[in-house]
XYZ file of C-alpha atoms in Angstrom:
398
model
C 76.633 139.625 119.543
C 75.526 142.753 117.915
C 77.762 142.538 115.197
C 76.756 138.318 114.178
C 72.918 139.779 114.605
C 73.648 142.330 111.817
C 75.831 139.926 109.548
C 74.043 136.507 109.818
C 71.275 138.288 107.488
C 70.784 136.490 104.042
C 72.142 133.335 105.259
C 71.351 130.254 102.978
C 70.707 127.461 105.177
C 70.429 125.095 101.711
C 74.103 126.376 100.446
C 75.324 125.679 103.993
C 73.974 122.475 104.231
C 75.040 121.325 100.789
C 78.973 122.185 102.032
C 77.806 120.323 105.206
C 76.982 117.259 103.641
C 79.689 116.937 100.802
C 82.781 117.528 103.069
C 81.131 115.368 105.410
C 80.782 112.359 102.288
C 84.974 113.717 101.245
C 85.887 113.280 104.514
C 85.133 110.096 105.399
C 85.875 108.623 102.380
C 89.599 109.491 103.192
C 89.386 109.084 106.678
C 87.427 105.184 105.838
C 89.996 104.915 103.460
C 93.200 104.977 105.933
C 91.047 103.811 108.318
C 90.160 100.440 105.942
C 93.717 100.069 104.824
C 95.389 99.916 108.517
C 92.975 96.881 109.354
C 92.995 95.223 106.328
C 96.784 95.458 106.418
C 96.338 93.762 110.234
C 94.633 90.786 108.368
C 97.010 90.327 105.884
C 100.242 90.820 108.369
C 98.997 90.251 111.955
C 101.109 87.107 112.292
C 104.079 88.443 110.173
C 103.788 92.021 111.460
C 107.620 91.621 110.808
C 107.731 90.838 107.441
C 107.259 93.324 105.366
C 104.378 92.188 102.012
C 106.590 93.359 99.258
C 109.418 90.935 99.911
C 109.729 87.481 98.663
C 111.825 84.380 99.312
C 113.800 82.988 96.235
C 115.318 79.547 95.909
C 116.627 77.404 92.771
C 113.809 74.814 91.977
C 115.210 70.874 93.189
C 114.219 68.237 90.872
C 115.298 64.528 90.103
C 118.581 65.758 88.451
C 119.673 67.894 91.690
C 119.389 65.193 93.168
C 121.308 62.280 91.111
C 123.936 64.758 89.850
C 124.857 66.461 93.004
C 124.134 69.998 91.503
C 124.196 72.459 94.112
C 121.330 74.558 94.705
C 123.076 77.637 96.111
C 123.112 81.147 94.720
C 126.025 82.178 93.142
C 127.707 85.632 93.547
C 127.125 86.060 89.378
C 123.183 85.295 90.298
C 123.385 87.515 93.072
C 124.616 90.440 90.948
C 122.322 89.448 87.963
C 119.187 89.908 90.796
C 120.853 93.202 91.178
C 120.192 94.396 87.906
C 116.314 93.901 87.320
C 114.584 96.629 87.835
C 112.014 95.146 89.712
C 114.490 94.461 92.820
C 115.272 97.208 95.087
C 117.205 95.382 97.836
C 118.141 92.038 98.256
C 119.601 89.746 100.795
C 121.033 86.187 101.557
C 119.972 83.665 103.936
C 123.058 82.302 106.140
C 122.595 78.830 107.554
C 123.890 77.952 110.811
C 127.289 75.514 110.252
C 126.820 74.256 113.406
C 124.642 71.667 115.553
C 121.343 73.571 117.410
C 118.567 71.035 119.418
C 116.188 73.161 121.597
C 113.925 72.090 124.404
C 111.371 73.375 126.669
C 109.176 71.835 129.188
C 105.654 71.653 129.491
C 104.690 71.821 133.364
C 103.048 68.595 134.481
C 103.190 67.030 131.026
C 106.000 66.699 129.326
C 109.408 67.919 128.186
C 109.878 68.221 124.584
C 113.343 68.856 122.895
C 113.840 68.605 118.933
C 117.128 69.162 116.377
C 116.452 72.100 114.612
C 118.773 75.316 112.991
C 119.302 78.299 112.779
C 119.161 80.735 109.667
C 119.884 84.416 109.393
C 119.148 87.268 106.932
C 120.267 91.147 107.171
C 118.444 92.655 109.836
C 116.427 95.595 108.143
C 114.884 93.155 106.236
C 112.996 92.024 109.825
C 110.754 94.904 110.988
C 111.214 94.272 114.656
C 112.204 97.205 117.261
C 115.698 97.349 118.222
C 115.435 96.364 121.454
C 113.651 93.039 120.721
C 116.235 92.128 117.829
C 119.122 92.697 119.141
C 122.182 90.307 120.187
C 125.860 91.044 121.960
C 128.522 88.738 122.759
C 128.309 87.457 125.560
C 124.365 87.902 125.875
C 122.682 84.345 126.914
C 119.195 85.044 125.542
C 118.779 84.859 121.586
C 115.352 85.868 120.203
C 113.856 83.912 117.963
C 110.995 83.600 115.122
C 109.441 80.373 114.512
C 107.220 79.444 111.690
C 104.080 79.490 112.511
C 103.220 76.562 110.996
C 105.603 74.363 113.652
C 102.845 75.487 115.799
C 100.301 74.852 113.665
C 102.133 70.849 113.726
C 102.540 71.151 117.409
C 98.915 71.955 118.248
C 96.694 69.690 115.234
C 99.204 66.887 115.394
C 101.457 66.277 118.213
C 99.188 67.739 121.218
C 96.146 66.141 119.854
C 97.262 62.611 119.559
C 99.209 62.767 123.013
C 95.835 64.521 124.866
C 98.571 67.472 125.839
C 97.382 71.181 126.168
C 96.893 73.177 122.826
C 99.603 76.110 122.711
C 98.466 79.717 121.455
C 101.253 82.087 120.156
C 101.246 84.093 123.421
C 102.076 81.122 125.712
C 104.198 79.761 123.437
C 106.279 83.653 123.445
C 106.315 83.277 127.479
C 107.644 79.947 127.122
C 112.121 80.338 127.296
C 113.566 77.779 125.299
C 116.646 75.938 126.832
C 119.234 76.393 123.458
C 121.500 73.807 123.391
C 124.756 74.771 120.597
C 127.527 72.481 119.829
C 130.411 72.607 117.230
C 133.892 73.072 116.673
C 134.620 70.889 119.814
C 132.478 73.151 122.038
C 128.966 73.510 123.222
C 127.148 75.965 125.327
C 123.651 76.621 126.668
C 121.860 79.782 125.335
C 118.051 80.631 126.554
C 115.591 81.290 123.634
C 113.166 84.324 123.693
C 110.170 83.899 120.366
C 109.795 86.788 119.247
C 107.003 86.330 116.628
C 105.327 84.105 114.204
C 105.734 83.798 110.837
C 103.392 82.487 108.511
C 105.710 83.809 105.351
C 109.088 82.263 106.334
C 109.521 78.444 106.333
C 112.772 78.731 108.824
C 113.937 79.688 112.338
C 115.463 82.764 112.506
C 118.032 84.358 114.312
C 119.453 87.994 114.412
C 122.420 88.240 111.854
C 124.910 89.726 114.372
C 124.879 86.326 116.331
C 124.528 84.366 113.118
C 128.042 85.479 112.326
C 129.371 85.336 115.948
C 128.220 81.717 116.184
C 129.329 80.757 112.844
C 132.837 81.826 113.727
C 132.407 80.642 116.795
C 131.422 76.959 116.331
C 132.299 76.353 113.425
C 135.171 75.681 111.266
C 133.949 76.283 107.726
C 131.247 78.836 107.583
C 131.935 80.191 103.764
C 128.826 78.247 102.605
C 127.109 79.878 99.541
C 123.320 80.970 99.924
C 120.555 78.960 98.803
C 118.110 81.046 99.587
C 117.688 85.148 98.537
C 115.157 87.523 100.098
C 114.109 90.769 98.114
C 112.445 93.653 98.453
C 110.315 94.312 94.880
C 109.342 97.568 93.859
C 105.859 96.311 92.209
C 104.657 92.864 93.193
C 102.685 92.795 90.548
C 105.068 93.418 87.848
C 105.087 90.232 85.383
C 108.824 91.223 84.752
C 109.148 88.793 88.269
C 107.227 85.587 87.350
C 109.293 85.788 84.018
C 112.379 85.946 85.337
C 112.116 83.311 87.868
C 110.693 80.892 85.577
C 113.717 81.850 83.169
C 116.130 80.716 85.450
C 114.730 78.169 87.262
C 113.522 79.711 90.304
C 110.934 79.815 92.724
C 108.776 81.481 95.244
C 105.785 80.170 97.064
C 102.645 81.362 94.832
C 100.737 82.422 97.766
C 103.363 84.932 98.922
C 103.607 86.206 95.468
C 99.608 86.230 95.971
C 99.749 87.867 99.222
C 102.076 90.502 97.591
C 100.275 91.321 94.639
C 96.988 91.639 97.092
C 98.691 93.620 99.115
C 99.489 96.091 96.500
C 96.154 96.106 94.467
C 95.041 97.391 97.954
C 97.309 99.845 98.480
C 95.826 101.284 94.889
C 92.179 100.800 95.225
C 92.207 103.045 98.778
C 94.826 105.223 96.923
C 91.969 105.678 94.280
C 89.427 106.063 96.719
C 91.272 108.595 98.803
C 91.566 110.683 95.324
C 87.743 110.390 95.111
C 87.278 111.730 98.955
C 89.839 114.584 98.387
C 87.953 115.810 94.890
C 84.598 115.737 97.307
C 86.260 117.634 100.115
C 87.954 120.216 97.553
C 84.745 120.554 95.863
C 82.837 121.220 98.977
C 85.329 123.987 100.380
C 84.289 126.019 97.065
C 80.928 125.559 97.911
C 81.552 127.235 101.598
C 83.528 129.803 100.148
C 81.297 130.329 97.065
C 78.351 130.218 99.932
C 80.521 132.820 102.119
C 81.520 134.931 99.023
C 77.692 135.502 98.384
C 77.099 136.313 102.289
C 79.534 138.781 102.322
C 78.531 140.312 98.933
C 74.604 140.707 100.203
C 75.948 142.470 103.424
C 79.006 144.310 101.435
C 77.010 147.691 102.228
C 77.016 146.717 106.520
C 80.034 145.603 106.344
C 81.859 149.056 104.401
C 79.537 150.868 107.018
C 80.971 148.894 110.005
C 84.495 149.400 109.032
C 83.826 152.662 108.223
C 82.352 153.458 111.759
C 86.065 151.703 113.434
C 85.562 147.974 113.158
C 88.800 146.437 112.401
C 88.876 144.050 109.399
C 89.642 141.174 111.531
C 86.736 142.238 113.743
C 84.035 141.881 110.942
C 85.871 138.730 109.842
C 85.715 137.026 112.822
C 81.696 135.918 113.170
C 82.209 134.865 109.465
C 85.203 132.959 110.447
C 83.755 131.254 113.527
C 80.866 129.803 111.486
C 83.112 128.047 108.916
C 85.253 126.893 111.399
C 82.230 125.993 112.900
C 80.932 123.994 110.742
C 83.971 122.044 110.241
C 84.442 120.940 113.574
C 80.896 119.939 113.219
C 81.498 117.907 109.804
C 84.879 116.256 111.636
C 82.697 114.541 114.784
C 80.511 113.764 112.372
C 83.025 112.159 110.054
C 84.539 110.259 113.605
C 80.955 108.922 114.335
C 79.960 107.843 110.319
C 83.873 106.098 110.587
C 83.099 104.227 114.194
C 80.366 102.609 112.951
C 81.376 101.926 109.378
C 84.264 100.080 110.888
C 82.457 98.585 113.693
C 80.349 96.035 110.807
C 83.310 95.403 108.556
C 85.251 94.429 111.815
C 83.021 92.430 112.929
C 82.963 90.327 109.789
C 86.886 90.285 109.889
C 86.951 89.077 112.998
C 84.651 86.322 111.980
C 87.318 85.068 109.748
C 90.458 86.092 111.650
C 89.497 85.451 115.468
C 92.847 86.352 116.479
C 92.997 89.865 114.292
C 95.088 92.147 116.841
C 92.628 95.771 115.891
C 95.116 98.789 115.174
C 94.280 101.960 116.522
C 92.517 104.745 114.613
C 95.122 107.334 115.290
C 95.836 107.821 111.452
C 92.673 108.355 110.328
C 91.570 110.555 113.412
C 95.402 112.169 112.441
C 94.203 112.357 108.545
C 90.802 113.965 109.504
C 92.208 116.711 112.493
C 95.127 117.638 109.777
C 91.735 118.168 106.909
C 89.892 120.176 110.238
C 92.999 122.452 109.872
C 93.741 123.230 106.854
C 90.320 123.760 105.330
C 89.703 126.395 108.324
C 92.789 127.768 107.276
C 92.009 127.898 104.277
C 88.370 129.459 104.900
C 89.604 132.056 107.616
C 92.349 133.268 104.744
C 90.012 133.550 102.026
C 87.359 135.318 104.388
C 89.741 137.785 105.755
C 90.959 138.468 102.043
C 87.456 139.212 100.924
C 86.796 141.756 104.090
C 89.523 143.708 102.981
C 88.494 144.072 99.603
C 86.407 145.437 100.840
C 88.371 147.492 103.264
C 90.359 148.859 100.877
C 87.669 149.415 98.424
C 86.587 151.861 101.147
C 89.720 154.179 100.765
């Protein structure tokens, strides 16, 4: 206590408060700016948390001649190589069709039963970002997870239910709900149980894992060499014009919204990138202002502090109350930063939520992680540059 009396002389509250106040603005701009991008990212993927934004679904356009000349729409293995090459694509996959008959019920309980046709299609499974243990399939297994689009329940609820009085479905029932799986082909059928596993709002198909796409295939079905009509990639840059020209070059074609959602996606990904930037210049800026603030400290007590280390206080010792208030002060500016960030987030939720009533919130573990990694280092940082100048002066001494 005696030794923080005789040091905390010549303190400038103004210098201390201006560090206060700028890593305080730097540090919530970066902690905002994760914080902003992991909810904005909820809007954009909440129902296709699966589907990664930088991947898009190719086909060959179908028009009148397709159709009169009996062209076939599927992707050859020379296109398939030729997607290979642009520099635009880093992976790319096929869609597999099911070659065999699939009609699905499930029963509504004191309503009524519903059962459709439908199929089945398939694509490699790292392009579906779904754990393990909810993708999965073995042979032999009787439960097959699913993902619907989400516009058959869109259909389900705003057409069929409503003009048959019957009870409007939300994605969670629906998930509870097993589907009774009924395969035939090949001269043999069998009864699988279906488990939905998501939503989709990007995909326009009903898909299956690709490990029982291939069992099934072989299984009930004689032919299943069919080529792919559809591709799904994984683009380096949405917005890179390179991919609008070369679809419309040969002929094929995404949905424009998904290209849309894409591009959005990454535009984002910049502007917080750029804002980030802006916070981290702040927060560098203001740690020279503590240390410059610190530097000047310890120069106005230099004669003390030669005279305490020349009476037996240890460098670290006549570090330490110097050390303590920096650190100080950035615990201080990181509950700070958590507050500003609560209730920043807190009005742009609520307008999200507005607009997206069924927005599933993420956590704010990365910020919070993003700010208590800043904490540390910049008290590192402080504490290392502190210590350094005390033995200047230390050695200065000798």
């Amino acid at each position: 206590m005696l030794l923080w009396k005789l040091l905390r002389q010549h303190i400038s509250i103004p210098q201390f408060a201006g560090f206060f106040f700028a890593n305080l603005v730097g540090m919530v701009i970066i902690m905002l700016g994760v914080q902003f991008y992991n909810d904005t990212q909820a809007v954009y993927n909440g129902a296709d948390s699966f589907m990664k934004a930088d991947y898009l679904i190719v086909n060959k356009k179908i028009g009148a001649m397709t159709t009169i000349m009996g062209t076939s729409n599927a992707f050859t293995e020379t296109d398939i190589d030729d997607f290979r090459t642009q520099p635009f694509v880093e992976r790319i996959g096929t869609f597999t069709p099911s070659a065999f008959d699939v009609s699905a019920s499930f029963d509504i309980e004191g309503f009524a039963n519903i059962s459709t046709e439908m199929f089945f299609e398939s694509v490699p499974d790292d392009f579906v970002d779904v754990e393990t243990t909810q993708w999965t399939y073995n042979e032999g297994d009787t439960e097959i997870p699913i993902i619907l689009p989400k516009n058959y329940l869109d259909l389900y609820n705003f057409g069929y239910a409503q003009s048959r009085n019957m009870p409007k479905l939300s994605e969670g029932i629906v998930g509870a709900i097993k589907l009774k799986i009924l395969i035939r082909g090949n001269g043999r059928h069998s009864l699988y149980e279906g488990r939905i596993a998501g939503f989709s709002s990007r995909l326009n198909t009903i898909l299956v894992p690709e490990r029982f796409m291939k069992w099934a295939n072989n299984e009930y079905a004689a032919n299943t060499s069919k080529a792919p009509t559809r591709l799904i990639l994984e683009v380096n840059n949405p917005t890179d014009d390179r991919i609008a020209a070369y679809l419309q070059q040969n002929n094929y074609e995404t949905e424009q919204d998904k290209l849309d959602a894409s591009k959005t996606t990454f535009v984002l990904r910049l502007v917080v990138l750029i804002v980030m930037s802006v916070g981290l210049v702040i927060s560098i800026l203001a740690f020279y202002i503590l240390m410059l603030s610190v530097y000047l400290l310890v120069q106005k007590n230099s004669t003390k502090l030669e005279n305490l280390l020349l009476i037996g206080y240890s460098p670290a010792r006549v570090s330490l109350p110097y050390q303590m208030l920096t650190i100080g002060l950035n615990i201080l500016v990181f509950f700070m930063a958590v507050v500003v960030l609560m209730v920043v987030r807190d009005l742009y939720l609520g307008m999200f939520q507005d607009f997206f009533p069924s927005m599933q919130t993420p956590s704010m573990f990365a910020s919070l992680a993003v700010g208590l990694f800043i904490l540390l280092l910049v008290s590192m940082l402080n504490s290392i540059a502190i210590r350094k100048k005390v033995m200047s002066i230390w050695n200065r001494k000798d």
